[in-house]
Amino acid sequence: MRRSPPHTAKRSPSTPQNRLPAGQEAPDVRVESALLPGDPRPALIEAARGAELLVVGNHGLGGFRGLLLGSTAYGVAGHAACDVVIVRGQPGKPRAEVVVGLDGSAAGNAVLGFAFTEASLRGARLRAVHAWTPFDLGGGFEPVPDDFDDQKGEARLLSEALAGWQERFPEVDVVEEAEKGHAVDVLRAACEGADLLVVGSHGHGELAGMVLGSVSQAMIHHATCPVAVVRIDERHRAR
């Protein structure tokens, strides 16, 4: 779980005030700057080694309608060793809601921990979304019995995945949604206008070091709100 940033203001004396808008936005947060030469993707991945979180802008200029992600953001989201947040360039009016996508895998606790922490820090509601189809009943949560009632059963499995979390975060209001449909379509609709969408990496890609699964790839390309990709490693998968 991420820690709150240190509240000790510090600024590099060689960096002018007007070069650090982050310092102006949050003066109690220590800000340091560095100019990284070369390809920004490996430079940012290396700079974030050992960090808890890497935050990048999207700068998407793709020719395909709805394709919002730039190559740098996509590159670091797919290879960074830490969690990554991609921030859209045109933030909308906050609606005080964080959306988290759950697929029922053993790694869900890492995603939920990030999502609940963000909702608590923001004073926001948490919308937990699980998408399912008739061909994938149970959504990965548990094997389903023969008399499984699709909608009610999926909703019950989602509630079980969330069990215990609201006791740990009593200040967070939770909305549960088990929706029939493809995960990309369901999450894209659910996060419209949200302050943040949280998904897991769940990568099984063939490229060395690539950790993004198909749903997380689609959401960082097409979601209209900031997207947090929670890095899932082998420890999370084994739980």
C-alpha positions as a Markdown table, in Angstrom:
| # | Residue | x | y | z |
|---|---|---|---|---|
| 1 | Met | 0.0 | 0.0 | 0.0 |
| 2 | Arg | 1.3 | 3.4 | -0.9 |
| 3 | Arg | 2.4 | 5.8 | 1.8 |
| 4 | Ser | 1.4 | 9.4 | 2.0 |
| 5 | Pro | 4.1 | 11.8 | 0.5 |
| 6 | Pro | 6.4 | 13.5 | 3.0 |
| 7 | His | 5.2 | 16.9 | 4.2 |
| 8 | Thr | 8.6 | 18.6 | 4.1 |
| 9 | Ala | 8.9 | 21.3 | 1.5 |
| 10 | Lys | 12.2 | 21.2 | -0.3 |
| 11 | Arg | 13.3 | 22.7 | -3.7 |
| 12 | Ser | 16.5 | 22.3 | -5.6 |
| 13 | Pro | 18.2 | 25.7 | -5.5 |
| 14 | Ser | 19.2 | 25.4 | -9.2 |
| 15 | Thr | 15.6 | 25.0 | -10.3 |
| 16 | Pro | 13.6 | 28.2 | -10.8 |
| 17 | Gln | 10.2 | 28.4 | -9.2 |
| 18 | Asn | 8.4 | 28.8 | -12.5 |
| 19 | Arg | 9.8 | 25.5 | -13.7 |
| 20 | Leu | 8.1 | 23.5 | -11.0 |
| 21 | Pro | 4.3 | 23.8 | -11.3 |
| 22 | Ala | 4.0 | 20.7 | -9.1 |
| 23 | Gly | 5.7 | 22.6 | -6.3 |
| 24 | Gln | 3.2 | 25.5 | -6.7 |
| 25 | Glu | 0.2 | 23.1 | -6.7 |
| 26 | Ala | 1.3 | 21.2 | -3.5 |
| 27 | Pro | 3.9 | 23.3 | -1.7 |
| 28 | Asp | 4.2 | 20.8 | 1.2 |
| 29 | Val | 5.5 | 18.1 | -1.1 |
| 30 | Arg | 9.2 | 17.8 | -1.7 |
| 31 | Val | 9.9 | 18.3 | -5.4 |
| 32 | Glu | 13.1 | 17.4 | -7.2 |
| 33 | Ser | 13.7 | 17.8 | -11.0 |
| 34 | Ala | 16.1 | 16.1 | -13.4 |
| 35 | Leu | 16.7 | 16.4 | -17.1 |
| 36 | Leu | 16.9 | 12.8 | -18.6 |
| 37 | Pro | 18.7 | 12.5 | -21.9 |
| 38 | Gly | 17.8 | 10.1 | -24.7 |
| 39 | Asp | 14.7 | 8.0 | -25.1 |
| 40 | Pro | 12.3 | 9.0 | -22.3 |
| 41 | Arg | 10.9 | 5.4 | -21.9 |
| 42 | Pro | 14.0 | 3.6 | -20.6 |
| 43 | Ala | 15.1 | 6.7 | -18.8 |
| 44 | Leu | 11.8 | 7.0 | -16.9 |
| 45 | Ile | 11.7 | 3.2 | -16.2 |
| 46 | Glu | 15.2 | 3.4 | -14.7 |
| 47 | Ala | 14.4 | 6.6 | -12.8 |
| 48 | Ala | 11.3 | 4.9 | -11.2 |
| 49 | Arg | 13.3 | 1.8 | -10.2 |
| 50 | Gly | 12.6 | 1.4 | -6.5 |
| 51 | Ala | 9.8 | 4.0 | -6.5 |
| 52 | Glu | 6.2 | 3.3 | -5.3 |
| 53 | Leu | 4.5 | 5.1 | -8.2 |
| 54 | Leu | 5.4 | 6.6 | -11.6 |
| 55 | Val | 3.1 | 9.3 | -13.0 |
| 56 | Val | 3.1 | 10.2 | -16.7 |
| 57 | Gly | 1.0 | 12.3 | -19.1 |
| 58 | Asn | -0.7 | 10.6 | -22.1 |
| 59 | His | 0.1 | 13.2 | -24.9 |
| 60 | Gly | -1.8 | 11.0 | -27.3 |
| 61 | Leu | -1.7 | 12.1 | -30.9 |
| 62 | Gly | -2.8 | 8.9 | -32.6 |
| 63 | Gly | -4.8 | 8.9 | -35.8 |
| 64 | Phe | -7.4 | 6.4 | -34.6 |
| 65 | Arg | -10.5 | 7.8 | -33.1 |
| 66 | Gly | -10.5 | 7.4 | -29.3 |
| 67 | Leu | -6.8 | 6.4 | -29.1 |
| 68 | Leu | -5.5 | 8.7 | -26.4 |
| 69 | Leu | -2.2 | 7.2 | -25.3 |
| 70 | Gly | 1.2 | 8.4 | -26.4 |
| 71 | Ser | 4.2 | 6.0 | -27.0 |
| 72 | Thr | 6.1 | 7.1 | -23.8 |
| 73 | Ala | 3.1 | 6.5 | -21.5 |
| 74 | Tyr | 2.4 | 3.2 | -23.1 |
| 75 | Gly | 6.0 | 2.1 | -22.9 |
| 76 | Val | 6.5 | 2.9 | -19.2 |
| 77 | Ala | 3.1 | 1.4 | -18.3 |
| 78 | Gly | 4.1 | -1.9 | -19.9 |
| 79 | His | 7.6 | -2.1 | -18.4 |
| 80 | Ala | 7.9 | -0.2 | -15.2 |
| 81 | Ala | 8.6 | -2.2 | -12.1 |
| 82 | Cys | 6.2 | -0.1 | -10.0 |
| 83 | Asp | 2.6 | 1.0 | -10.3 |
| 84 | Val | 1.9 | 3.6 | -13.0 |
| 85 | Val | -0.7 | 6.4 | -13.3 |
| 86 | Ile | -1.4 | 7.9 | -16.7 |
| 87 | Val | -3.0 | 11.4 | -16.4 |
| 88 | Arg | -5.1 | 12.7 | -19.2 |
| 89 | Gly | -4.2 | 16.2 | -20.5 |
| 90 | Gln | -7.7 | 17.7 | -20.2 |
| 91 | Pro | -9.1 | 16.8 | -16.7 |
| 92 | Gly | -12.8 | 17.2 | -16.3 |
| 93 | Lys | -14.8 | 18.3 | -13.3 |
| 94 | Pro | -14.2 | 15.8 | -10.5 |
| 95 | Arg | -17.2 | 13.7 | -9.5 |
| 96 | Ala | -15.4 | 12.3 | -6.4 |
| 97 | Glu | -15.4 | 8.7 | -7.6 |
| 98 | Val | -12.7 | 6.1 | -8.2 |
| 99 | Val | -13.5 | 3.1 | -10.4 |
| 100 | Val | -11.8 | -0.3 | -9.9 |
| 101 | Gly | -12.0 | -3.2 | -12.3 |
| 102 | Leu | -11.9 | -6.7 | -10.8 |
| 103 | Asp | -11.6 | -10.0 | -12.7 |
| 104 | Gly | -11.6 | -12.4 | -9.7 |
| 105 | Ser | -7.9 | -13.3 | -10.0 |
| 106 | Ala | -5.8 | -13.8 | -6.9 |
| 107 | Ala | -4.1 | -10.5 | -7.7 |
| 108 | Gly | -7.3 | -8.6 | -6.9 |
| 109 | Asn | -6.1 | -7.7 | -3.4 |
| 110 | Ala | -3.3 | -5.6 | -4.8 |
| 111 | Val | -5.7 | -3.7 | -7.1 |
| 112 | Leu | -8.2 | -3.2 | -4.3 |
| 113 | Gly | -5.6 | -2.0 | -1.9 |
| 114 | Phe | -4.5 | 0.7 | -4.3 |
| 115 | Ala | -8.1 | 1.6 | -5.2 |
| 116 | Phe | -9.3 | 1.9 | -1.6 |
| 117 | Thr | -6.3 | 3.9 | -0.6 |
| 118 | Glu | -6.9 | 6.4 | -3.4 |
| 119 | Ala | -10.6 | 6.7 | -2.7 |
| 120 | Ser | -9.8 | 7.3 | 1.0 |
| 121 | Leu | -7.2 | 10.0 | 0.2 |
| 122 | Arg | -9.5 | 11.7 | -2.2 |
| 123 | Gly | -12.6 | 11.5 | -0.1 |
| 124 | Ala | -14.2 | 9.7 | -3.0 |
| 125 | Arg | -16.7 | 6.9 | -3.5 |
| 126 | Leu | -15.3 | 3.6 | -4.8 |
| 127 | Arg | -17.2 | 1.9 | -7.7 |
| 128 | Ala | -16.1 | -1.8 | -7.9 |
| 129 | Val | -16.9 | -3.2 | -11.3 |
| 130 | His | -16.8 | -6.8 | -12.4 |
| 131 | Ala | -17.7 | -7.7 | -16.0 |
| 132 | Trp | -18.8 | -11.1 | -17.0 |
| 133 | Thr | -20.1 | -13.1 | -19.9 |
| 134 | Pro | -22.2 | -16.3 | -20.1 |
| 135 | Phe | -19.0 | -18.0 | -21.4 |
| 136 | Asp | -17.0 | -17.1 | -18.4 |
| 137 | Leu | -19.3 | -17.6 | -15.4 |
| 138 | Gly | -17.6 | -17.0 | -12.1 |
| 139 | Gly | -15.3 | -14.4 | -13.6 |
| 140 | Gly | -12.3 | -16.2 | -12.2 |
| 141 | Phe | -13.5 | -15.9 | -8.6 |
| 142 | Glu | -14.5 | -19.5 | -7.9 |
| 143 | Pro | -15.7 | -22.6 | -9.8 |
| 144 | Val | -19.5 | -22.3 | -10.2 |
| 145 | Pro | -22.2 | -24.9 | -9.4 |
| 146 | Asp | -24.6 | -26.3 | -11.9 |
| 147 | Asp | -27.5 | -24.2 | -10.6 |
| 148 | Phe | -25.6 | -21.0 | -10.8 |
| 149 | Asp | -27.9 | -17.9 | -11.3 |
| 150 | Asp | -25.8 | -15.7 | -13.6 |
| 151 | Gln | -26.5 | -12.1 | -12.4 |
| 152 | Lys | -27.1 | -12.9 | -8.7 |
| 153 | Gly | -24.1 | -15.3 | -8.6 |
| 154 | Glu | -21.7 | -12.8 | -10.2 |
| 155 | Ala | -22.9 | -10.1 | -7.8 |
| 156 | Arg | -22.4 | -12.5 | -4.8 |
| 157 | Leu | -18.9 | -13.3 | -6.0 |
| 158 | Leu | -18.0 | -9.7 | -6.3 |
| 159 | Ser | -19.3 | -9.0 | -2.8 |
| 160 | Glu | -17.1 | -11.9 | -1.5 |
| 161 | Ala | -14.0 | -10.4 | -3.2 |
| 162 | Leu | -14.7 | -7.1 | -1.4 |
| 163 | Ala | -15.3 | -8.7 | 2.0 |
| 164 | Gly | -13.2 | -7.2 | 4.7 |
| 165 | Trp | -12.1 | -4.1 | 2.7 |
| 166 | Gln | -14.8 | -1.8 | 3.9 |
| 167 | Glu | -14.0 | -2.7 | 7.5 |
| 168 | Arg | -10.4 | -1.5 | 6.8 |
| 169 | Phe | -11.7 | 1.6 | 5.0 |
| 170 | Pro | -15.0 | 2.5 | 6.8 |
| 171 | Glu | -14.8 | 6.1 | 5.4 |
| 172 | Val | -15.1 | 4.9 | 1.8 |
| 173 | Asp | -18.6 | 4.5 | 0.3 |
| 174 | Val | -18.5 | 1.4 | -2.0 |
| 175 | Val | -20.8 | 0.8 | -5.0 |
| 176 | Glu | -20.8 | -2.8 | -6.4 |
| 177 | Glu | -21.5 | -3.4 | -10.1 |
| 178 | Ala | -21.5 | -6.9 | -11.7 |
| 179 | Glu | -22.3 | -6.1 | -15.3 |
| 180 | Lys | -22.8 | -8.5 | -18.2 |
| 181 | Gly | -20.6 | -7.7 | -21.1 |
| 182 | His | -17.0 | -7.5 | -22.3 |
| 183 | Ala | -14.7 | -6.1 | -19.6 |
| 184 | Val | -13.4 | -3.3 | -21.9 |
| 185 | Asp | -16.9 | -2.0 | -22.8 |
| 186 | Val | -18.1 | -2.3 | -19.2 |
| 187 | Leu | -15.1 | -0.5 | -17.7 |
| 188 | Arg | -15.1 | 2.2 | -20.4 |
| 189 | Ala | -18.7 | 3.1 | -19.6 |
| 190 | Ala | -18.2 | 2.9 | -15.9 |
| 191 | Cys | -15.2 | 5.2 | -15.8 |
| 192 | Glu | -16.7 | 7.9 | -17.9 |
| 193 | Gly | -16.2 | 11.1 | -15.9 |
| 194 | Ala | -14.5 | 9.3 | -13.0 |
| 195 | Asp | -11.5 | 10.8 | -11.2 |
| 196 | Leu | -9.5 | 7.6 | -11.6 |
| 197 | Leu | -9.7 | 4.1 | -13.1 |
| 198 | Val | -7.7 | 1.4 | -11.3 |
| 199 | Val | -6.8 | -1.9 | -13.2 |
| 200 | Gly | -4.2 | -4.6 | -12.7 |
| 201 | Ser | -1.5 | -5.3 | -15.1 |
| 202 | His | -2.1 | -9.1 | -15.4 |
| 203 | Gly | 0.5 | -9.3 | -18.2 |
| 204 | His | 1.3 | -12.5 | -20.0 |
| 205 | Gly | 2.9 | -10.9 | -23.1 |
| 206 | Glu | 5.6 | -12.4 | -25.2 |
| 207 | Leu | 7.8 | -9.3 | -25.2 |
| 208 | Ala | 10.4 | -9.4 | -22.5 |
| 209 | Gly | 9.3 | -7.4 | -19.5 |
| 210 | Met | 5.9 | -6.5 | -20.9 |
| 211 | Val | 3.4 | -6.8 | -18.1 |
| 212 | Leu | 0.2 | -5.4 | -19.6 |
| 213 | Gly | -2.8 | -7.7 | -20.2 |
| 214 | Ser | -5.3 | -7.1 | -23.0 |
| 215 | Val | -7.9 | -5.3 | -20.8 |
| 216 | Ser | -5.4 | -3.0 | -19.1 |
| 217 | Gln | -3.9 | -2.2 | -22.5 |
| 218 | Ala | -7.3 | -1.3 | -23.9 |
| 219 | Met | -8.2 | 0.8 | -20.9 |
| 220 | Ile | -5.1 | 2.9 | -20.9 |
| 221 | His | -5.6 | 3.6 | -24.6 |
| 222 | His | -9.3 | 4.4 | -24.5 |
| 223 | Ala | -10.4 | 5.5 | -21.0 |
| 224 | Thr | -11.2 | 9.2 | -20.8 |
| 225 | Cys | -10.1 | 9.6 | -17.1 |
| 226 | Pro | -6.7 | 9.0 | -15.5 |
| 227 | Val | -5.7 | 5.3 | -15.3 |
| 228 | Ala | -3.7 | 3.6 | -12.6 |
| 229 | Val | -2.1 | 0.3 | -13.7 |
| 230 | Val | -1.2 | -1.7 | -10.5 |
| 231 | Arg | 1.8 | -3.9 | -11.2 |
| 232 | Ile | 1.0 | -7.5 | -10.5 |
| 233 | Asp | 4.0 | -9.7 | -9.9 |
| 234 | Glu | 4.3 | -13.4 | -9.2 |
| 235 | Arg | 3.8 | -12.9 | -5.4 |
| 236 | His | 0.3 | -11.5 | -6.1 |
| 237 | Arg | -0.5 | -14.3 | -8.6 |
| 238 | Ala | 0.3 | -17.0 | -6.1 |
| 239 | Arg | -2.0 | -15.7 | -3.4 |
